[in-house]
Short mmCIF file of C-alpha atoms in Angstrom, two decimals:
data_model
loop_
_atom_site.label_atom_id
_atom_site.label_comp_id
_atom_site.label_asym_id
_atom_site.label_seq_id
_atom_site.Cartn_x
_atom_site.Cartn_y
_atom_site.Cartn_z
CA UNK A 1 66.55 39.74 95.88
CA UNK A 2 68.69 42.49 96.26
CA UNK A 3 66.61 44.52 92.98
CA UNK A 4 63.39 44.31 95.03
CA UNK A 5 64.06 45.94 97.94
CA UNK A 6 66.40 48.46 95.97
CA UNK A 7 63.64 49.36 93.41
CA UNK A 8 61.16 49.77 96.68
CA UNK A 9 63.32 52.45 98.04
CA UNK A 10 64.13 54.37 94.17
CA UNK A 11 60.37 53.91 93.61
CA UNK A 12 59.49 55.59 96.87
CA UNK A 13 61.95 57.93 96.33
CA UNK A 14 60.77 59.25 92.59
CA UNK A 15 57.88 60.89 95.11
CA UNK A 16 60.02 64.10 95.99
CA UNK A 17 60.50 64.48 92.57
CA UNK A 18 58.69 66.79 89.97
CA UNK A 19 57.36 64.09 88.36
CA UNK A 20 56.78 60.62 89.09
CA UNK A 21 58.43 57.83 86.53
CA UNK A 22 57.60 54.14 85.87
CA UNK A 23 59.30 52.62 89.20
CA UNK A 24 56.43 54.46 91.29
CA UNK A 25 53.67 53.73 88.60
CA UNK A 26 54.26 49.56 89.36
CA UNK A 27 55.02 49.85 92.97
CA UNK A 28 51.46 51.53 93.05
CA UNK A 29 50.06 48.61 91.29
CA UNK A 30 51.83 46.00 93.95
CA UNK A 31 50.82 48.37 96.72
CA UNK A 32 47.04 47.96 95.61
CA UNK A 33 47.29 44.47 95.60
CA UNK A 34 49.29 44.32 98.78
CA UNK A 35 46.69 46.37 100.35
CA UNK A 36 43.04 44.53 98.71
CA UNK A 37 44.74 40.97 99.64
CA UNK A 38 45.76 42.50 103.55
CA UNK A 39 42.60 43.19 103.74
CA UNK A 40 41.21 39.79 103.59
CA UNK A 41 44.41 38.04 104.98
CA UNK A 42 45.37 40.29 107.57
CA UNK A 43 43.01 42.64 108.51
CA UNK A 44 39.18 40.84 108.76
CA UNK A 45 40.89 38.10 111.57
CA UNK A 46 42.84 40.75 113.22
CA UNK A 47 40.01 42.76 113.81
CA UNK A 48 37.57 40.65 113.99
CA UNK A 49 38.98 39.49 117.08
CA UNK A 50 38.68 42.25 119.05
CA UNK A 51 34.97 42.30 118.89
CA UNK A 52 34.60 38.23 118.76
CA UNK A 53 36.06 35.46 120.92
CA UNK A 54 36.98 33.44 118.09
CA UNK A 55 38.50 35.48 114.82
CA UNK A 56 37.01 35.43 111.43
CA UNK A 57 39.18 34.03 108.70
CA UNK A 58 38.17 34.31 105.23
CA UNK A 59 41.49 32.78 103.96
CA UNK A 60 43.56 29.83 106.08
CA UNK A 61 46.66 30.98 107.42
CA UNK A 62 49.22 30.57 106.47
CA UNK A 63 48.37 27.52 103.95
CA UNK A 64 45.16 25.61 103.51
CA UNK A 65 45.40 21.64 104.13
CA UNK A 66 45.20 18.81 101.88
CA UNK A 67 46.45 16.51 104.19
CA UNK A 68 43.50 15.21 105.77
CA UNK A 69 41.51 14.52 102.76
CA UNK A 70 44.34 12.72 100.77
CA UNK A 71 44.90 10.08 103.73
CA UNK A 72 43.52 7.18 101.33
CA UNK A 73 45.18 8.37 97.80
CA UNK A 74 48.35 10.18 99.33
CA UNK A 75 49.03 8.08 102.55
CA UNK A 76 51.94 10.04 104.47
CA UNK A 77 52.18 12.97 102.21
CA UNK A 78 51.33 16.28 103.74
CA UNK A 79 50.25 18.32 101.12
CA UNK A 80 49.33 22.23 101.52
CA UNK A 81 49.18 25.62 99.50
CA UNK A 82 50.59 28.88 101.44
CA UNK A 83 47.97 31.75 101.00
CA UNK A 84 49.73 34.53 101.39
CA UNK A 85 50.37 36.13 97.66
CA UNK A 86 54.21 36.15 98.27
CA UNK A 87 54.72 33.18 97.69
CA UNK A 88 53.37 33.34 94.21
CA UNK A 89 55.26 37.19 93.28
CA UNK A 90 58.41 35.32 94.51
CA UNK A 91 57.96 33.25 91.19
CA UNK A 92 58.07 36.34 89.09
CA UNK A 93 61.71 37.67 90.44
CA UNK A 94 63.56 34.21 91.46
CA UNK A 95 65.82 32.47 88.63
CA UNK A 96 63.30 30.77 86.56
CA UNK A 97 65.12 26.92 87.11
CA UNK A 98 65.71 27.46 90.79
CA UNK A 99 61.52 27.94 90.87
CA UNK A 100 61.06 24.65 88.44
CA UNK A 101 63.66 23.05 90.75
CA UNK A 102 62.22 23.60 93.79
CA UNK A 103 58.79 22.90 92.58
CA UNK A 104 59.98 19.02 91.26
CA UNK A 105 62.18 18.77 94.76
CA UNK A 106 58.64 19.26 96.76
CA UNK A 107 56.27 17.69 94.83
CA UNK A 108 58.07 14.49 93.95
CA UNK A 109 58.96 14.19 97.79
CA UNK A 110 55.37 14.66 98.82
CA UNK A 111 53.26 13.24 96.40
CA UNK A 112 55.65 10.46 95.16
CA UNK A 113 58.60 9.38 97.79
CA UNK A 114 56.13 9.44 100.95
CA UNK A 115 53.71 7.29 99.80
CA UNK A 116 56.14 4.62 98.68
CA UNK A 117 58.32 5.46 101.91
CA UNK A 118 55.37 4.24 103.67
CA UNK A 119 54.27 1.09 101.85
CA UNK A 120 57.67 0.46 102.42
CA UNK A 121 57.53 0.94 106.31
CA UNK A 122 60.02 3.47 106.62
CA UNK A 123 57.63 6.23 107.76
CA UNK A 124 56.48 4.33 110.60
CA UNK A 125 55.36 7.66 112.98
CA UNK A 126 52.17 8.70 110.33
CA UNK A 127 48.72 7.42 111.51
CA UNK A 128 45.96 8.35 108.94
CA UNK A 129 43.81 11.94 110.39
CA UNK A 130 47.23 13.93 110.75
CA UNK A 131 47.33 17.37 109.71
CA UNK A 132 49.96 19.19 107.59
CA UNK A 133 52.55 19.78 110.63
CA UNK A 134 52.17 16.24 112.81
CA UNK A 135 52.62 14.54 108.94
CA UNK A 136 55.92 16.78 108.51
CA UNK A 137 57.13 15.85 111.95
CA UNK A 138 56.30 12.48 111.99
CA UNK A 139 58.26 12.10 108.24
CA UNK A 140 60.89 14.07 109.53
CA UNK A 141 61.94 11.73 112.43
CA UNK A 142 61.03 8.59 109.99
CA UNK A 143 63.56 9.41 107.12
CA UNK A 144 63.61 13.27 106.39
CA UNK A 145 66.05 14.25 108.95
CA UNK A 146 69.12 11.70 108.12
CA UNK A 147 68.38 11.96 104.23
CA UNK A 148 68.74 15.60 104.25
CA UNK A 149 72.11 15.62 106.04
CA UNK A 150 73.46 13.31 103.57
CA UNK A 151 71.67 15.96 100.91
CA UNK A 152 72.53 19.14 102.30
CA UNK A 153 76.19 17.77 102.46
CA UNK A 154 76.38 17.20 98.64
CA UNK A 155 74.44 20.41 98.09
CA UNK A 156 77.23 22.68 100.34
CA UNK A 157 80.03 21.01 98.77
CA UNK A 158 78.76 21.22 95.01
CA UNK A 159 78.26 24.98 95.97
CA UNK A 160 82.00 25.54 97.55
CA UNK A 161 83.03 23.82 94.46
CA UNK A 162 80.84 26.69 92.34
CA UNK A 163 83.08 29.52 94.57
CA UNK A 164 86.61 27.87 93.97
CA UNK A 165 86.15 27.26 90.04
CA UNK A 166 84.70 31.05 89.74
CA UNK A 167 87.17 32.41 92.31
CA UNK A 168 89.90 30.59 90.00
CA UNK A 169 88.64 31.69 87.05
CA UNK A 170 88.88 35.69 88.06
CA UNK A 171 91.91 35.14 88.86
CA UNK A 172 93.02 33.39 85.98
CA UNK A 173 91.55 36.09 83.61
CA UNK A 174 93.50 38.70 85.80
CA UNK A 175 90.10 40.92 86.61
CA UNK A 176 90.42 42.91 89.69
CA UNK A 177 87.42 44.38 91.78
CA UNK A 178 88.01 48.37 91.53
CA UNK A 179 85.11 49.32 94.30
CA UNK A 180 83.22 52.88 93.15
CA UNK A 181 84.51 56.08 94.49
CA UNK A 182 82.28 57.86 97.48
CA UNK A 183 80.72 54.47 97.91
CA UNK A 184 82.11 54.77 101.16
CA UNK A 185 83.74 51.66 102.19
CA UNK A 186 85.10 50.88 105.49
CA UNK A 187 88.65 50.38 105.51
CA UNK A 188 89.41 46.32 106.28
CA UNK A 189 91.60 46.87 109.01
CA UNK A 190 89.11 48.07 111.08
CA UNK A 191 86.24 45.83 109.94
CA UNK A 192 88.43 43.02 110.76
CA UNK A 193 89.18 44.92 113.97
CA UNK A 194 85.52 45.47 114.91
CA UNK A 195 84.52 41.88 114.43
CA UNK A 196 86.79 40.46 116.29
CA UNK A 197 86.48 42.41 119.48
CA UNK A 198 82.10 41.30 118.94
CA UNK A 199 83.57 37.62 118.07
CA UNK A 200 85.35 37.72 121.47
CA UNK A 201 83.01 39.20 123.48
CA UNK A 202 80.37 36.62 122.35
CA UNK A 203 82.76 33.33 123.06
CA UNK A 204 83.43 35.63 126.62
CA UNK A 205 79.79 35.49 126.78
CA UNK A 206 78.67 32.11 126.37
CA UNK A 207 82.01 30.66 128.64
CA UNK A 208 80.65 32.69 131.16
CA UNK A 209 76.88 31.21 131.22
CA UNK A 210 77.94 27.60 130.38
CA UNK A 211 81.35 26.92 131.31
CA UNK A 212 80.94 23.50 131.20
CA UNK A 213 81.32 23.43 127.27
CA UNK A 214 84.32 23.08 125.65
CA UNK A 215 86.02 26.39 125.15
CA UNK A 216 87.49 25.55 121.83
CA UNK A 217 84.11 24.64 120.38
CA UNK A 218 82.86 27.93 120.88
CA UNK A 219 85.90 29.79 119.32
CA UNK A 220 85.70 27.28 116.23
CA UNK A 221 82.36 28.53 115.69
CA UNK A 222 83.19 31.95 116.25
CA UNK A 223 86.11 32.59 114.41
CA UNK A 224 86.98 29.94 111.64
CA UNK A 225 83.01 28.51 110.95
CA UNK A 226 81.62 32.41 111.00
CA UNK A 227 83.69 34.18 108.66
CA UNK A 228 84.14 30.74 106.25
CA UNK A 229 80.71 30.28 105.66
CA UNK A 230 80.03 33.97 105.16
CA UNK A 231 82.37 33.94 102.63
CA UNK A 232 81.09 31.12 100.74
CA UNK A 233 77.21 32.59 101.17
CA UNK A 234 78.35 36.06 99.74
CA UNK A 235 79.71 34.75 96.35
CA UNK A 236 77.16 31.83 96.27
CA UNK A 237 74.41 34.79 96.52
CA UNK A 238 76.39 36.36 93.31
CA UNK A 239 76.76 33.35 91.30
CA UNK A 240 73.67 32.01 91.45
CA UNK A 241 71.05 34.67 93.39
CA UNK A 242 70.48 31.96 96.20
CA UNK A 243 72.28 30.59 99.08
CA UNK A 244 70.64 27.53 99.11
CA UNK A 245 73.55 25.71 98.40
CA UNK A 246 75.79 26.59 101.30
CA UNK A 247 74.10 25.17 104.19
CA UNK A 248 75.16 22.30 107.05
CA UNK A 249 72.28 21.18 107.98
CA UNK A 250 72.19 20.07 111.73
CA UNK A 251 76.04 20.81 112.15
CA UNK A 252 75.06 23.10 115.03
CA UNK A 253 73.28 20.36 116.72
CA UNK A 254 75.46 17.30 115.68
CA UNK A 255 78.26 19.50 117.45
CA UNK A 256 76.70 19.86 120.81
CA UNK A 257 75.63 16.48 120.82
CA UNK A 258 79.26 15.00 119.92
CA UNK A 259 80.45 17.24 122.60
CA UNK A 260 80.15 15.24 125.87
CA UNK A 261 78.24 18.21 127.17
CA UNK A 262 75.41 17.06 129.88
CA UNK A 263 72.87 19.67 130.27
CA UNK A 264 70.21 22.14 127.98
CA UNK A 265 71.42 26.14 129.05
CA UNK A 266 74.07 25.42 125.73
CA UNK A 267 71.05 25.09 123.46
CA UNK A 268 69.62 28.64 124.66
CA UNK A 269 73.25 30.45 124.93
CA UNK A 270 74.18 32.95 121.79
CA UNK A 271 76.73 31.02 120.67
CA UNK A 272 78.22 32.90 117.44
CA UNK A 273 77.67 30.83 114.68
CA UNK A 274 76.67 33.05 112.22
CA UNK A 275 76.29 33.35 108.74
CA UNK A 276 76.71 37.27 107.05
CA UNK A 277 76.90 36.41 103.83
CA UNK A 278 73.39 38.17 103.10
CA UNK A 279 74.85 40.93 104.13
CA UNK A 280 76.59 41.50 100.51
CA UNK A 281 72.92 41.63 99.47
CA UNK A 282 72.18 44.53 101.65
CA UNK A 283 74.97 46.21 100.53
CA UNK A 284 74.79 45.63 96.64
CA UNK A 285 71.23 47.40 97.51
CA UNK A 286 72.97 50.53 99.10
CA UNK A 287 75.25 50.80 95.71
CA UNK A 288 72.08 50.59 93.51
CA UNK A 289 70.73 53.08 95.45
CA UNK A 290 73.71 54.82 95.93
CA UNK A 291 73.54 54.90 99.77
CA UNK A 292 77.06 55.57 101.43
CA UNK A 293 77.73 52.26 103.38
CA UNK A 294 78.73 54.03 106.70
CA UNK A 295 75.43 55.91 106.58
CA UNK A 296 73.59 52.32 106.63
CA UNK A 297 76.21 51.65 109.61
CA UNK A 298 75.15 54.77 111.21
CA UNK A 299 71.16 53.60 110.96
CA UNK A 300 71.70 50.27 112.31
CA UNK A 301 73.58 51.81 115.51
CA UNK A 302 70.59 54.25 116.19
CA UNK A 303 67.81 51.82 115.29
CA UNK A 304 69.30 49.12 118.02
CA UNK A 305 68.95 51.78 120.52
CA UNK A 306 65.81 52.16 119.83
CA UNK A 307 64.20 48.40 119.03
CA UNK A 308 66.13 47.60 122.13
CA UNK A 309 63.86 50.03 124.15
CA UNK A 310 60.84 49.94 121.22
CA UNK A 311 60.75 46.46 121.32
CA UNK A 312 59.75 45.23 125.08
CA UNK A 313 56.95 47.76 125.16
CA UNK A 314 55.24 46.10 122.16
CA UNK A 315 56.33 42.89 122.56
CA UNK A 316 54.57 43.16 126.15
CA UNK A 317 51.79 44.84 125.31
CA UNK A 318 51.00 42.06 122.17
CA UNK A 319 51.78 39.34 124.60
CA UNK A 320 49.03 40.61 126.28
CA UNK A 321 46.18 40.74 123.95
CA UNK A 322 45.78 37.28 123.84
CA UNK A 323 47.58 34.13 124.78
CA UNK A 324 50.22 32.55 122.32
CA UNK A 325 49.58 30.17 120.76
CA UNK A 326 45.96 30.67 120.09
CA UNK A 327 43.30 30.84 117.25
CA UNK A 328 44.21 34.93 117.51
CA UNK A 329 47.18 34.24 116.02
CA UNK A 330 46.84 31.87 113.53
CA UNK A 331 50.05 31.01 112.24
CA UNK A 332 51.99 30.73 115.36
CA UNK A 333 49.15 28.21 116.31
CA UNK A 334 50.46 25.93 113.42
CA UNK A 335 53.76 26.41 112.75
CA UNK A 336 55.57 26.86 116.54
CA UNK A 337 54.39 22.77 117.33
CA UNK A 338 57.08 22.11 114.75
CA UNK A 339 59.77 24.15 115.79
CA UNK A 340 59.09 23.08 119.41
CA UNK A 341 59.38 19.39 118.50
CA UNK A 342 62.66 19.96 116.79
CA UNK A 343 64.22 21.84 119.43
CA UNK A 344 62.86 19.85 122.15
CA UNK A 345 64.35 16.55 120.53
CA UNK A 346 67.63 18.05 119.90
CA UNK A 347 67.68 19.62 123.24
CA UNK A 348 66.97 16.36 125.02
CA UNK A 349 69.92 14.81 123.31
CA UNK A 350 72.48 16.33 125.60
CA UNK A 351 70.77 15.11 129.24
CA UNK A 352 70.78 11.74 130.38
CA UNK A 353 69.01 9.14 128.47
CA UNK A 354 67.96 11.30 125.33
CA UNK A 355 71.06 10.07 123.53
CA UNK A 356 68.52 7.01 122.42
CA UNK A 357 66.17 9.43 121.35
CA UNK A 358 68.67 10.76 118.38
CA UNK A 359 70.10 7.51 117.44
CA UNK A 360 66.65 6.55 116.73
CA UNK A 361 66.37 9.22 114.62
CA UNK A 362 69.90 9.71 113.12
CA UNK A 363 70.37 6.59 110.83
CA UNK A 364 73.47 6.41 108.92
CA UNK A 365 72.52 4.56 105.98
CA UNK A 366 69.37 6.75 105.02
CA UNK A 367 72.51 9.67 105.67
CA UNK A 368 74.72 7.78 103.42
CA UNK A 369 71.26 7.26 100.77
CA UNK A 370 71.15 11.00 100.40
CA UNK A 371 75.00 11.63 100.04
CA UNK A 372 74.60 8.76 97.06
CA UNK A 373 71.63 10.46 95.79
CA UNK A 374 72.53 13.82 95.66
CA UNK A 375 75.58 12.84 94.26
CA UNK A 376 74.40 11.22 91.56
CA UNK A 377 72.23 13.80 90.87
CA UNK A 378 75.12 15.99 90.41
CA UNK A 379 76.95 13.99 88.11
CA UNK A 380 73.62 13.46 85.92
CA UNK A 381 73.45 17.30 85.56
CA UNK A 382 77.20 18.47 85.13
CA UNK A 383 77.06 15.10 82.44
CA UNK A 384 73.96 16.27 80.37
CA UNK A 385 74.56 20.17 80.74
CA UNK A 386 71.90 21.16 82.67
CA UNK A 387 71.47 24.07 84.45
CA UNK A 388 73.35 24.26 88.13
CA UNK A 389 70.25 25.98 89.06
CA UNK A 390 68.13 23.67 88.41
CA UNK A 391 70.41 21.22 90.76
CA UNK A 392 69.98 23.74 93.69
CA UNK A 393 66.42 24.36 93.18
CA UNK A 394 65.80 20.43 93.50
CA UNK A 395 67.42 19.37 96.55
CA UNK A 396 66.30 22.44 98.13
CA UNK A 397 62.91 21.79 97.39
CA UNK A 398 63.34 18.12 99.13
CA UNK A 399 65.06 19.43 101.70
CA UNK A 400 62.09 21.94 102.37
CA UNK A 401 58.92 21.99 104.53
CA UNK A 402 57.11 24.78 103.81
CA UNK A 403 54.51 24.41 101.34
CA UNK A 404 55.61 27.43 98.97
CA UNK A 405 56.40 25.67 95.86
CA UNK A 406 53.21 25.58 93.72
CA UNK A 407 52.55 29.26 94.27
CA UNK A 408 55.86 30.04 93.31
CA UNK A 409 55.71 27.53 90.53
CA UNK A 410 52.63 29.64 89.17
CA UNK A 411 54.25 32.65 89.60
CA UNK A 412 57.28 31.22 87.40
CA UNK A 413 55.46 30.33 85.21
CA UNK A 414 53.24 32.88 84.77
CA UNK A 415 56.33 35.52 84.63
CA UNK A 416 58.48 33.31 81.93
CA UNK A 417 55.16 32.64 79.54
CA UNK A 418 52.79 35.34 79.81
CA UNK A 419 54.48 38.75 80.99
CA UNK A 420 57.63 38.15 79.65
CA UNK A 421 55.89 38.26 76.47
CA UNK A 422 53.84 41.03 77.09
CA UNK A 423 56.31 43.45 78.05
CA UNK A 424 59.46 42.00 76.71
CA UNK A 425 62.31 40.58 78.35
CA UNK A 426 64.08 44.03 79.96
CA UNK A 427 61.52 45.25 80.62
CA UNK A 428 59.63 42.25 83.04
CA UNK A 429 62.68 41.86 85.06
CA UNK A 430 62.62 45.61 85.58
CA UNK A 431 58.96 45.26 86.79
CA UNK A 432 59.06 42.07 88.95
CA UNK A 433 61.05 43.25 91.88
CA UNK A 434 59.70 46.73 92.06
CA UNK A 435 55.92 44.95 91.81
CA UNK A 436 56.77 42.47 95.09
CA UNK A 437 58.65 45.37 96.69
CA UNK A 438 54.83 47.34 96.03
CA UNK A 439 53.47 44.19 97.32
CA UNK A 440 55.32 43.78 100.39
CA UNK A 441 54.76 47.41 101.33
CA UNK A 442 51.17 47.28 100.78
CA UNK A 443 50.47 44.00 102.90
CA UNK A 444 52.60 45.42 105.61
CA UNK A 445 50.43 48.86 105.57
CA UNK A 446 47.51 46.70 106.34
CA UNK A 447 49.15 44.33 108.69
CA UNK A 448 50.57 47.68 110.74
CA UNK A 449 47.22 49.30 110.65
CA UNK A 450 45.27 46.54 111.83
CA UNK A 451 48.13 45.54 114.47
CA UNK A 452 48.03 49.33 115.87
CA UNK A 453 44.04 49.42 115.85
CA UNK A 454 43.71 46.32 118.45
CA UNK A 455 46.37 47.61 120.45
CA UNK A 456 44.41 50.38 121.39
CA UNK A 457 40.96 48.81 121.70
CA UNK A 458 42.53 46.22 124.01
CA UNK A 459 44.21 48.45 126.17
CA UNK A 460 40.61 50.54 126.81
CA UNK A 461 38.67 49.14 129.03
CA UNK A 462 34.86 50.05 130.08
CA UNK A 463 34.33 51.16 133.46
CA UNK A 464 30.79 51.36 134.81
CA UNK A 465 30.44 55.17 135.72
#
């Protein structure tokens, strides 16, 4: 991804110049469409609502449902298309197997393993009328949850493996990294330096508000899980343009719970378990661009001071427009009930009695299913040949809830059959990112517009003279 949001800025910035080159010519083209979709997406509920008491949509955000309507064909499988346009540009810049991948992962999970899951009375939570999110929930605690641990473990370790054989294979071939001159690197020594004081102060932090949990745990996150996995995400971003294969899933939460820690103020401490590895993407952006790293260093330390002031002024004053969650904002109204649930059952795990609650949900042999499945899968593809990518795409897709993989799907396609063609190979993936980074820009336009315009009629009121 890093191409997209460095052909934004070299796009934007062919404006100062004399004349204005290809780069600004398809960003305009992604900006129009960013802007005539915003329009419909964004802009008619948002400001709709401040003259109505329920806001117009013309499009369903942020998917439309299937799920309802499938209950006697499909029974268990919650089925929806996203609506925002993303979605489907992402298809058009993402490695074209991680897209077919991802789109086989979700489909066959939805369409095919649910319904049989069901027959089978494994997905005992579903009743027929459920919508998208109670289906996902309900599927998650049946099955979902314990068969993508067992996944996700055979999808971080085939992805470590990925790092050590490339890692070895640099260094077996003797190449050395020579970083550019005036790139302006920070010397290690005081990265290293910087962290760690931030690293301390966090585990200082956290001891402080919860001294109850174990000190150790909090350092182990801090300074050996932190910089490991950071690591690993940085060159699995350069291998293979994804970190999807670098993830625990529920190691955070399997570690509180293992514990012996009785209470919930752990669950809302900042414990530092972090994962930078994105971070190289930010910075390969600043070399394409050739942007001095300490100067994006520089911007980060003023911008804090600023969002840290910025950002309670607008927070309050949208908190007050309307109350969250509500049909004024749409997507919050659908998507937090999920993310409640999940951190509400976790949560509940560490007081007394909710201990049953996770081994109810935690089962060891649909965990040890998905470690036998994934593996397999695996050693089918490294047999036969097939691409890695492919591999990662798969799982992830499984392992995924949001309905984003026929979109993207199209978009794949649609990039690898049709543009590809038309404009050559060189000369599409120059296009792509620059046309989502247009995209992006425009839709945000529109979304900041339209946010900005019912601040201000909210915050007039009439008074009777």
């Amino acid at each position: 991804m890093a191409p997209v949001y460095a052909g934004g800025a070299m796009a934007l910035a062919e404006t100062s110049g004399r004349r204005e080159g290809w780069r600004w010519r398809v960003f305009s083209i992604g900006s129009i469409v960013g802007v005539i979709w915003g329009l419909a997406y964004i802009a008619v509920p948002t400001l709709s609502n401040i003259f109505l008491v329920k806001p117009v949509t013309l499009l369903p955000i942020p998917w439309i449902d299937f799920t309802p309507y499938l209950k006697a064909v499909l029974p268990a499988a919650p089925l929806a298309v996203v609506t925002d346009l993303w979605a489907l540009l992402m298809g058009f810049v993402l490695p074209f197997w991680v897209v077919v991948g991802s789109f086989v992962g979700q489909i066959g999970r939805t369409l095919v393993v649910n319904p049989i899951l069901y027959r089978m009375g494994v997905l005992r939570r579903w009743t027929p009328g459920m919508t998208y999110i109670p289906t996902t929930i309900a599927n998650n605690l049946d099955f979902w949850i314990s068969f993508s641990i067992g996944l996700g473990v055979v999808v971080a370790s085939a992805g470590i493996l990925s790092v050590v054989k490339a890692f070895r294979g640099r260094k077996a071939e003797g190449l050395r990294f020579v970083p550019p001159k005036a790139r302006g690197d920070i010397r290690i020594g005081l990265a290293f330096a910087i962290w760690a004081a931030s690293t301390l102060g966090f585990v200082a932090l956290v001891h402080v508000l919860v001294p109850e949990f174990p000190l150790w745990m909090i350092a182990f996150f801090g300074f050996v899980f932190t910089p490991t996995i950071s690591y690993i995400t940085a060159r699995m971003v350069g291998l293979t343009g994804s970190s999807a294969g670098v993830t625990f899933p529920f190691l955070r939460e399997s570690m509180f719970y293992l514990s012996g820690y009785k209470g919930v103020a752990i669950w809302f401490a900042p414990v530092p378990m972090f994962n930078h590895g994105g971070l190289a993407e930010v910075f390969k952006q600043l070399e394409l661009v050739r942007t001095k790293f300490v100067s994006y260093v520089k911007m980060a330390a003023l911008s804090l001071g600023i969002m840290l002031v910025c950002s309670f002024l607008f927070w309050s004053l949208i908190w007050k427009l309307g109350p969250i969650p509500s049909a004024a904002y749409p997507y919050v109204h659908r998507v937090w009930p999920y993310f409640a649930t999940m951190q509400a059952m976790w949560a509940s795990s560490t007081l007394p009695g909710g201990a049953s609650l996770i081994q109810g949900v935690i089962d060891p042999k649909i965990i040890l299913t998905g470690l036998g499945v994934g593996g397999l899968t695996f050693s089918l593809f490294s047999a036969l040949g097939l691409p890695i990518s492919l591999f990662y795409g798969i799982l992830a897709g499984a392992m995924t809830w949001m309905p984003t993989a026929v979109p993207s799907f199209i978009g794949g396609m649609l990039g690898r059959y049709y543009f590809l063609k038309k404009f050559g190979r060189e000369k599409w993936r120059a296009y792509a990112p620059i046309l989502l980074a247009g995209y992006a820009c425009g839709l945000g336009l529109v979304g900041m517009v339209s946010v900005a315009t019912t601040l201000i009629a909210k915050s007039i009121s009439t008074v009777v003279f």
